[in-house]
PDB file of C-alpha atoms in Angstrom:
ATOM      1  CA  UNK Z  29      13.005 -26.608  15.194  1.00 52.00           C
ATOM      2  CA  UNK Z  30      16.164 -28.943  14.992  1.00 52.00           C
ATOM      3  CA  UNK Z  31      17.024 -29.725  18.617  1.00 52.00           C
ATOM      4  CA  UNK Z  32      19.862 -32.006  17.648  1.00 53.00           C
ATOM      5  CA  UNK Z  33      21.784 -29.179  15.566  1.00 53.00           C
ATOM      6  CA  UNK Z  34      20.325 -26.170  17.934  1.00 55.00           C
ATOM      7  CA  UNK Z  35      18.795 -24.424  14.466  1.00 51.00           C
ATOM      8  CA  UNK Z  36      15.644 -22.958  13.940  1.00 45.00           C
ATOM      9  CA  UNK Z  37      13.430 -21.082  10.768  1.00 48.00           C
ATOM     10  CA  UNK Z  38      10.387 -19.310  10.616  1.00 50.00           C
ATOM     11  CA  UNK Z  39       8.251 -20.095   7.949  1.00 54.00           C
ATOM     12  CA  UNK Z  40       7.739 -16.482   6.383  1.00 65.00           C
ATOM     13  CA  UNK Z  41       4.586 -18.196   4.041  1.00 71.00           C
ATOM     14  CA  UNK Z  42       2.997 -17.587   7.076  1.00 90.00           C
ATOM     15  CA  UNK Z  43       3.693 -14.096   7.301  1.00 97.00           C
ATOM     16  CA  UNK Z  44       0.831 -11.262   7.431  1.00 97.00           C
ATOM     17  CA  UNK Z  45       0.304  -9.363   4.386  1.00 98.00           C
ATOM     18  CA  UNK Z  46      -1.624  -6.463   5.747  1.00 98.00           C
ATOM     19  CA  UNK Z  47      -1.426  -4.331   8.747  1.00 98.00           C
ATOM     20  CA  UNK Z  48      -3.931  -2.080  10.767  1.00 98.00           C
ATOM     21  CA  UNK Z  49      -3.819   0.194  14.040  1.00 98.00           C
ATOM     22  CA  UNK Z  50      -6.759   1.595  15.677  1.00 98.00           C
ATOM     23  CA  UNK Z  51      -7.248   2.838  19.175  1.00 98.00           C
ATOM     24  CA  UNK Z  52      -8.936   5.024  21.321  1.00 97.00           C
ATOM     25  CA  UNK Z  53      -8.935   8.159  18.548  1.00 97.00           C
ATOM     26  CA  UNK Z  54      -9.778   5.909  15.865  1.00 97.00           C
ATOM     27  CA  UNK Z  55     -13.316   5.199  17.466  1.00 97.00           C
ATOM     28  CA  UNK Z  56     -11.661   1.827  18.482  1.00 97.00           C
ATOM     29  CA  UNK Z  57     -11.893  -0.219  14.693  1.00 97.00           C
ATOM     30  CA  UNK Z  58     -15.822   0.047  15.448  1.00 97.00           C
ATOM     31  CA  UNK Z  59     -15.842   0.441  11.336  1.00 96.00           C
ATOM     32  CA  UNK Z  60     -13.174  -0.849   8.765  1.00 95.00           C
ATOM     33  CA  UNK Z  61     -12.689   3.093   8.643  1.00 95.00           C
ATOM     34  CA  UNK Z  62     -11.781   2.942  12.829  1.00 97.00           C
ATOM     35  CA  UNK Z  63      -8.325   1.430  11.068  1.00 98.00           C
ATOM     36  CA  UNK Z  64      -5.548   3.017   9.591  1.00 98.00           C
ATOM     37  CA  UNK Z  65      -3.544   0.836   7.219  1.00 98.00           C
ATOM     38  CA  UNK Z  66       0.595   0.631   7.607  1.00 98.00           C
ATOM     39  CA  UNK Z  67       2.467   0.462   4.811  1.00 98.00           C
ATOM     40  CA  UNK Z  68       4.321  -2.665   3.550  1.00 98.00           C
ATOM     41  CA  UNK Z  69       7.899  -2.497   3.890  1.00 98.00           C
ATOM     42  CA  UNK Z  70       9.349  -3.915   0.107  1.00 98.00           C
ATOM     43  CA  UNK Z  71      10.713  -7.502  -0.327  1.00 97.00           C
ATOM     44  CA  UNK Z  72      10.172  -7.984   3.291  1.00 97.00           C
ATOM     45  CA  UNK Z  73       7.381 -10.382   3.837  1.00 97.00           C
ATOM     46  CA  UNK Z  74       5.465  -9.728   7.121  1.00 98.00           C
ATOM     47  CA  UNK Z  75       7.005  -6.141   7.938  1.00 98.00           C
ATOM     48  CA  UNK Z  76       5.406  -2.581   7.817  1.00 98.00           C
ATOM     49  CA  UNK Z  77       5.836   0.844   8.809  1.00 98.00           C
ATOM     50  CA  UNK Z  78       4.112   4.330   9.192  1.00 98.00           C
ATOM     51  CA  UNK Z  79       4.691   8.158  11.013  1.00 98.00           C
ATOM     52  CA  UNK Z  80       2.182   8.963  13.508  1.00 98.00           C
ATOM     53  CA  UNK Z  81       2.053  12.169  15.468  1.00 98.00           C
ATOM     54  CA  UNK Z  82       0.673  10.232  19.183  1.00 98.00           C
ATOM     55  CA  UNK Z  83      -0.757  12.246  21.973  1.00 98.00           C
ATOM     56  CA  UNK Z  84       0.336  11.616  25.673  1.00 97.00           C
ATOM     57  CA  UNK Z  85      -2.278   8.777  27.417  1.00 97.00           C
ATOM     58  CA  UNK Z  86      -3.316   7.892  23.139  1.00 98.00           C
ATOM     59  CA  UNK Z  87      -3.780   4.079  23.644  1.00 98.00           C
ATOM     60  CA  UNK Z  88      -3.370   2.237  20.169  1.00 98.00           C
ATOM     61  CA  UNK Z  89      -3.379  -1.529  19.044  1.00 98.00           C
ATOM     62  CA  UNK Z  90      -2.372  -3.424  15.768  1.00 98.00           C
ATOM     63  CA  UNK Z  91      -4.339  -6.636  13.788  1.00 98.00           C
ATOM     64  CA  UNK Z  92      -3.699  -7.924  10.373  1.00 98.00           C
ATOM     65  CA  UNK Z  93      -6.999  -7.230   9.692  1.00 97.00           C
ATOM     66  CA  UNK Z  94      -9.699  -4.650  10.045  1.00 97.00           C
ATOM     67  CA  UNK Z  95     -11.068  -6.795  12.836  1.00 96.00           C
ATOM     68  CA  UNK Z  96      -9.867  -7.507  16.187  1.00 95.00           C
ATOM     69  CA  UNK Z  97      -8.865 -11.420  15.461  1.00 93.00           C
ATOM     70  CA  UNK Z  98      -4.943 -11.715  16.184  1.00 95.00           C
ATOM     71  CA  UNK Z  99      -4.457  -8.076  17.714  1.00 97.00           C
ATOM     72  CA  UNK Z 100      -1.105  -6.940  18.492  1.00 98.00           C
ATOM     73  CA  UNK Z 101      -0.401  -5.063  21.473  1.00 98.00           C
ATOM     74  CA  UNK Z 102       2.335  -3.974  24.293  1.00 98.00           C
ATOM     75  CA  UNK Z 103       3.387  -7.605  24.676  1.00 97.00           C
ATOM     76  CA  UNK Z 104       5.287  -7.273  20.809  1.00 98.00           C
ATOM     77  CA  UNK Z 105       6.937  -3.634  22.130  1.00 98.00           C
ATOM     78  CA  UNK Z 106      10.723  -3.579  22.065  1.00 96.00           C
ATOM     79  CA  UNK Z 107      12.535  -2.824  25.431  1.00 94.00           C
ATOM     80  CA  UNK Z 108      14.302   0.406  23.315  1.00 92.00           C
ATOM     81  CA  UNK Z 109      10.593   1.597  22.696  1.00 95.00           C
ATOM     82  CA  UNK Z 110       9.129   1.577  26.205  1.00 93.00           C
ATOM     83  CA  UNK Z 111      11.752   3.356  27.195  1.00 90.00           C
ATOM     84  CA  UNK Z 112      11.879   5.810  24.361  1.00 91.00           C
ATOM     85  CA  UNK Z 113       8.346   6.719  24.366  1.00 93.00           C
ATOM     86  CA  UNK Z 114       7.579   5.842  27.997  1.00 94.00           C
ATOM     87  CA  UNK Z 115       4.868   3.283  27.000  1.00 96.00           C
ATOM     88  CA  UNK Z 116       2.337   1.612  29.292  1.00 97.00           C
ATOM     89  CA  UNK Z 117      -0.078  -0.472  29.012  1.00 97.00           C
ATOM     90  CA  UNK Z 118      -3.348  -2.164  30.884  1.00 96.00           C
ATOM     91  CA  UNK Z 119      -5.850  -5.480  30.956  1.00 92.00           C
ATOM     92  CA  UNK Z 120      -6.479  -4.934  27.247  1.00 95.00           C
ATOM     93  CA  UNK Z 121      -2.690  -5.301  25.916  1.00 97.00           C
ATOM     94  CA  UNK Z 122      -3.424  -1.477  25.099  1.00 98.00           C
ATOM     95  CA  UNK Z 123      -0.221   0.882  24.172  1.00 98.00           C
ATOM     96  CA  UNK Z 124      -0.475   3.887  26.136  1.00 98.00           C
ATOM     97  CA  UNK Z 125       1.985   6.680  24.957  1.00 97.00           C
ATOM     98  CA  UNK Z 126       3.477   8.384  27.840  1.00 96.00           C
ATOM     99  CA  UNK Z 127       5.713  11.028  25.784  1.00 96.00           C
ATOM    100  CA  UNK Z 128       3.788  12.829  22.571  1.00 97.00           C
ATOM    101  CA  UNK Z 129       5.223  13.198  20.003  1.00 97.00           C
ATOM    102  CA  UNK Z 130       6.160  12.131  15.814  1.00 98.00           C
ATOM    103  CA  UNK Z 131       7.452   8.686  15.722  1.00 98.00           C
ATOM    104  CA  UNK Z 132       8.083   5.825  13.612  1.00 98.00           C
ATOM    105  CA  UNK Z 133       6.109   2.510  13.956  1.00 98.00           C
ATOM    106  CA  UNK Z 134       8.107  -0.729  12.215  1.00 98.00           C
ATOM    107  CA  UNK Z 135       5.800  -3.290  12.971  1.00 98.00           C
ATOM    108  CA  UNK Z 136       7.050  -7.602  12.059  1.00 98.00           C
ATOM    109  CA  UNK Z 137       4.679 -10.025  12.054  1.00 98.00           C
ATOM    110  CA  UNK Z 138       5.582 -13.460  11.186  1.00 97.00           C
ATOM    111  CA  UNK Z 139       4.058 -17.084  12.044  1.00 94.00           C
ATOM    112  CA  UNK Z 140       3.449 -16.507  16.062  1.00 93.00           C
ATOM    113  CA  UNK Z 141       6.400 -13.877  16.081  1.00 97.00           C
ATOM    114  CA  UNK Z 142       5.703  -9.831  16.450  1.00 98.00           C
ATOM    115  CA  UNK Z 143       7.652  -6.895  17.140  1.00 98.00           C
ATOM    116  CA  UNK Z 144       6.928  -3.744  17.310  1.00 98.00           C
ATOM    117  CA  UNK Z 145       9.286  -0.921  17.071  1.00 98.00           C
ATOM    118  CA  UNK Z 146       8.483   2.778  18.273  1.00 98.00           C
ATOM    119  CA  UNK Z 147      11.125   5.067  17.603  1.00 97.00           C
ATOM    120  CA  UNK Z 148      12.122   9.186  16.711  1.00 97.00           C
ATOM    121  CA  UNK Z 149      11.472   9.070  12.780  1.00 98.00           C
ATOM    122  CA  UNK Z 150      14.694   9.540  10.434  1.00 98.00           C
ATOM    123  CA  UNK Z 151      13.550  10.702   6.599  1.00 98.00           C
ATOM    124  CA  UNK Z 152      15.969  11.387   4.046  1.00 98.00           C
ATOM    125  CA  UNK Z 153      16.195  12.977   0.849  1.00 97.00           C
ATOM    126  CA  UNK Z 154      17.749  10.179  -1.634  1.00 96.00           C
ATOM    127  CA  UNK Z 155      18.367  10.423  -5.292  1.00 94.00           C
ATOM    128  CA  UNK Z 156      20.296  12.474  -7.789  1.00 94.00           C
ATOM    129  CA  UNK Z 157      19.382  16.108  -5.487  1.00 94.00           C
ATOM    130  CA  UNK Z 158      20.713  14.401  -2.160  1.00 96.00           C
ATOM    131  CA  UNK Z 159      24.130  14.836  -0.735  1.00 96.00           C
ATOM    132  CA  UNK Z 160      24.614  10.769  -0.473  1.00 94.00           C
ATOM    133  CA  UNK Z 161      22.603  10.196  -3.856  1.00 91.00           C
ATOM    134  CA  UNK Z 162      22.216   6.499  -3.346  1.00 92.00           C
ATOM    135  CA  UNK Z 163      23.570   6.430   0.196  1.00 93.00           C
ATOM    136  CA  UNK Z 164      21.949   7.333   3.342  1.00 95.00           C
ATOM    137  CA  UNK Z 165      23.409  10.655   4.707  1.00 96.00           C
ATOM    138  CA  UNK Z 166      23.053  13.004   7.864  1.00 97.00           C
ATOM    139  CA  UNK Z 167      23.541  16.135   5.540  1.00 97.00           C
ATOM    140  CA  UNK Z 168      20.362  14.712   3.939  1.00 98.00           C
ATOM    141  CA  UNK Z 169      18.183  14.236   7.319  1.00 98.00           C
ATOM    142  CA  UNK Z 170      14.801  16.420   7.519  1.00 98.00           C
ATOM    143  CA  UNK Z 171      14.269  18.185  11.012  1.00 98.00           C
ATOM    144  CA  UNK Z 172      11.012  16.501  12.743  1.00 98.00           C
ATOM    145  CA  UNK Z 173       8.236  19.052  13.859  1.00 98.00           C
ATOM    146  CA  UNK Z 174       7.108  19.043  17.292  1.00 95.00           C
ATOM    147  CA  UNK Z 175       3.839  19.559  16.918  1.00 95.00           C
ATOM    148  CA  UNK Z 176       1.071  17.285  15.017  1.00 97.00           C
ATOM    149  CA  UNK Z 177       0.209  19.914  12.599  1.00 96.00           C
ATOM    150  CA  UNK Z 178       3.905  20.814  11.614  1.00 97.00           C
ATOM    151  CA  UNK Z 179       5.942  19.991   8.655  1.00 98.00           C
ATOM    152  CA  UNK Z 180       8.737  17.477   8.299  1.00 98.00           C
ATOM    153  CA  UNK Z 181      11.797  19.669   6.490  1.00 98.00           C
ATOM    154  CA  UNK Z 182      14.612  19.149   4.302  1.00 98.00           C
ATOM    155  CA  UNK Z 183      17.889  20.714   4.383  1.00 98.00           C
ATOM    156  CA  UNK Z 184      18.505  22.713   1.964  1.00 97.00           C
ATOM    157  CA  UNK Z 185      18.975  21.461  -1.462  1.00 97.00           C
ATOM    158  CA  UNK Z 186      22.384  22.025  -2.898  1.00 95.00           C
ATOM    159  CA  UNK Z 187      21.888  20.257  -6.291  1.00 94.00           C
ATOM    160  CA  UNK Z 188      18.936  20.373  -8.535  1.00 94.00           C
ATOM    161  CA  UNK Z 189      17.080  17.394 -10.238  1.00 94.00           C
ATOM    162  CA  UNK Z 190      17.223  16.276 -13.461  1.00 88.00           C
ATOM    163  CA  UNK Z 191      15.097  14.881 -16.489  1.00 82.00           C
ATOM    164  CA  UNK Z 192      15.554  11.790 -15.949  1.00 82.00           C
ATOM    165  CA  UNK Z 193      15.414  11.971 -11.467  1.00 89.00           C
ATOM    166  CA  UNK Z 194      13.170  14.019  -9.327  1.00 92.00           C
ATOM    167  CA  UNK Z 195      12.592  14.038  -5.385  1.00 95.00           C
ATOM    168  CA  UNK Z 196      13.060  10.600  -3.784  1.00 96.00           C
ATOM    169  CA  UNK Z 197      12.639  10.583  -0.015  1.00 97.00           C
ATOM    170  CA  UNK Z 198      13.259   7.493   2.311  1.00 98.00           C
ATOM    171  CA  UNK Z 199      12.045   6.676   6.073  1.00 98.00           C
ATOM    172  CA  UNK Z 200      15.026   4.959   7.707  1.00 97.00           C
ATOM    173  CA  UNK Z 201      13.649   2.180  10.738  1.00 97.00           C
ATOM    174  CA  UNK Z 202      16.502   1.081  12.823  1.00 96.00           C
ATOM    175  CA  UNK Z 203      15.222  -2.184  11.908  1.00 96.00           C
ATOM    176  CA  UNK Z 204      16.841  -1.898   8.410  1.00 96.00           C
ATOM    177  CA  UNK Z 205      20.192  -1.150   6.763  1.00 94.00           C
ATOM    178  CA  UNK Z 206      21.425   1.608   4.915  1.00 92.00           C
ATOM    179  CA  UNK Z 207      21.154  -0.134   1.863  1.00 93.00           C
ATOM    180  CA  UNK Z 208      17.569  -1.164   2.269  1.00 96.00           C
ATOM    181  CA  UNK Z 209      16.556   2.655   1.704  1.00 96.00           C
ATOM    182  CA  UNK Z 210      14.244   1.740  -1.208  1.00 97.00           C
ATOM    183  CA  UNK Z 211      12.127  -0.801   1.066  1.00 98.00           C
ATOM    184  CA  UNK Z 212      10.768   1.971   2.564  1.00 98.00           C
ATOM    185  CA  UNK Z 213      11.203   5.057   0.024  1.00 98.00           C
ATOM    186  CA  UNK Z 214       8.434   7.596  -0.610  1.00 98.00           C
ATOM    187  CA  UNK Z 215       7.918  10.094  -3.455  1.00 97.00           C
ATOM    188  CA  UNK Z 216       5.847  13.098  -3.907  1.00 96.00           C
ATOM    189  CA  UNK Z 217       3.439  13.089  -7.234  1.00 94.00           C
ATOM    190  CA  UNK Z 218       2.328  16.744  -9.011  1.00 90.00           C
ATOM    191  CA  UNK Z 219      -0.644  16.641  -7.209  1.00 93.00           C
ATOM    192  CA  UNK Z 220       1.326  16.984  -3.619  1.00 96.00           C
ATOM    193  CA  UNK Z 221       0.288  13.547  -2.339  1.00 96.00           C
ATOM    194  CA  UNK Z 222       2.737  11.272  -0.827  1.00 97.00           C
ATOM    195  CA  UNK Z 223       2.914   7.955  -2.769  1.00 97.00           C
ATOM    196  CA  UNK Z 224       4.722   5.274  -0.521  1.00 98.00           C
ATOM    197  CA  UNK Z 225       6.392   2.387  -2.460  1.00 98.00           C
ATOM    198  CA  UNK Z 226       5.203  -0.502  -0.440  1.00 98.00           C
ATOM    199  CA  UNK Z 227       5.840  -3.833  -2.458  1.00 97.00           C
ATOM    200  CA  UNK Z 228       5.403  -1.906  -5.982  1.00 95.00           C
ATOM    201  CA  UNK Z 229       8.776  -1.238  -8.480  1.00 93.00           C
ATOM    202  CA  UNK Z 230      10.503   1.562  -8.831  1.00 90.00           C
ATOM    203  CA  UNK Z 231       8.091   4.757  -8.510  1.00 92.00           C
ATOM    204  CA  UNK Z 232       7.560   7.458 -11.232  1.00 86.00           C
ATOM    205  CA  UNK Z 233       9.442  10.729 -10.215  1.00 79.00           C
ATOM    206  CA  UNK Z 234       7.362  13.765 -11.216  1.00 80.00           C
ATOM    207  CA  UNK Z 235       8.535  16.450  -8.403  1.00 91.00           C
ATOM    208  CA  UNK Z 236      11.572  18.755  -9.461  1.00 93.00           C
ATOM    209  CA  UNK Z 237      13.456  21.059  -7.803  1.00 95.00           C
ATOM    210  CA  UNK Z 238      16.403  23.489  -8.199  1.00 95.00           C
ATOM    211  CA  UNK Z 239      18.794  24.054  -6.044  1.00 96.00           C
ATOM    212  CA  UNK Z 240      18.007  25.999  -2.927  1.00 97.00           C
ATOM    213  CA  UNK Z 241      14.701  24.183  -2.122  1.00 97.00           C
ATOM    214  CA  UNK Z 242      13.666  22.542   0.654  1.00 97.00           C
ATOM    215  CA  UNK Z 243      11.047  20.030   0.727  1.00 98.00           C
ATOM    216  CA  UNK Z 244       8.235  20.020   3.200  1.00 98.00           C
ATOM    217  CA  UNK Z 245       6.444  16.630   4.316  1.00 98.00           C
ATOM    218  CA  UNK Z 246       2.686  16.395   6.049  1.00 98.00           C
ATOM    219  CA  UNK Z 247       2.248  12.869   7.455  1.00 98.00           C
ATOM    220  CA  UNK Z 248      -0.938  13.987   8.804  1.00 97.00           C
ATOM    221  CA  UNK Z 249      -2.589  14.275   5.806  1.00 97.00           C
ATOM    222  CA  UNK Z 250       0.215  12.650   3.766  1.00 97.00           C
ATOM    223  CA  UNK Z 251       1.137  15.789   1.587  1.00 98.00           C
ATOM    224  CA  UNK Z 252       4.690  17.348   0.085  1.00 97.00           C
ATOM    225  CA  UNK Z 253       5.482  19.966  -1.397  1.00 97.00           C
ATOM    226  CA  UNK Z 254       8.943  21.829  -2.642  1.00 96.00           C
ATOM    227  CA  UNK Z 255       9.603  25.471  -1.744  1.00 94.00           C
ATOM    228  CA  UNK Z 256      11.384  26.987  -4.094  1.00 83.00           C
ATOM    229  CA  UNK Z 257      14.278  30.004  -3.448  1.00 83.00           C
TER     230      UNK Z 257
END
């Protein structure tokens, strides 16, 4: 802190390197199993995301760890995401979801600094069969199911992949810019698993499609597949 010059910076070597929620459907973290791991956002030290589907009166909580030291709770919510998802809370820092529902969780945690963000999930096709191919665009946006068994859709594809580029998908947090789509970008391997990019490089594109697909996304059990016409 530089009082003179009214500056600050946070050190980001302090930033965590792993994140973890758990809560009252995850048996509490009793067992490093009781903890579902976010995924790191890229070239952004400290920062993570995930899609949940969360019931009304779920009550979840965050640590770096698979252990309770350093929780995060309701005190690192954003304003935007209280009211969004009318969250509560009680004497255990607990985040009670008042509306169910798929969302987003972009989740900061840096020195003594976190933030969580809880908001309606945007995904994206990106890539040489998207409308903005390297651009974020609405024509691209899949519709969000409304229940927690449903499938994430795609519009429908109106130009087909190629050798050299398959199906790239992005999440888009409010938290980033349109040109940070690859922090947070997503593919779909031949076996139908979702493989999120995290830190890694550029990902492998193995999933084709022709125009007149759509793709279908299962955050539940982190599956994709293409339907073809």
């Amino acid at each position: 802190m530089d009082i003179v010059n009214y500056r600050f910076t946070v050190d980001d070597n302090n930033a965590a390197t792993e994140m973890y929620m758990t809560g009252d459907l995850y048996n509490w973290g009793n067992t490093a199993t009781d903890w579902i791991q976010l995924t790191p956002v890229g070239d952004t030290k400290g920062a993570f995301w995930g899609i949940y589907y969360f019931k009304a009166g779920e009550k979840i909580k965050f640590a770096p760890q698979t252990t309770w030291d350093s929780s995060i709770g309701y005190d690192a919510v954003s304003d935007e995401s209280m009211q969004l998802v009318g969250l509560s809370t009680d004497g255990d820092q607990n985040i009670i979801f008042g509306n169910p529902g798929w969302y987003l969780v972009y989740l900061s945690s840096v020195g003594n600094t976190n933030v969580i963000e809880i908001e309606i999930p945007k995904v994206y096709l990106m890539g040489v069969a998207s409308v903005g191919i390297w651009s974020v665009s609405e024509e691209d946006l899949f519709t969000v199911p409304e229940g927690e068994d449903g499938e994430f859709v795609s519009p429908v594809l109106t130009k087909a992949t190629t050798e050299d580029g398959g199906i790239r998908i992005c999440a888009r947090p409010s938290a980033l810019s349109n040109d940070d789509w690859w922090k947070t970008e997503f593919i779909i391997n031949d076996e139908g698993k979702i493989l999120y990019r995290g830190n890694g490089g550029e990902q492998n594109i193995l999933l084709q499609a022709v125009v007149g697909s759509k793709v279908y996304l299962n955050f539940k059990n982190n599956t994709g597949r293409v339907s073809n016409p």
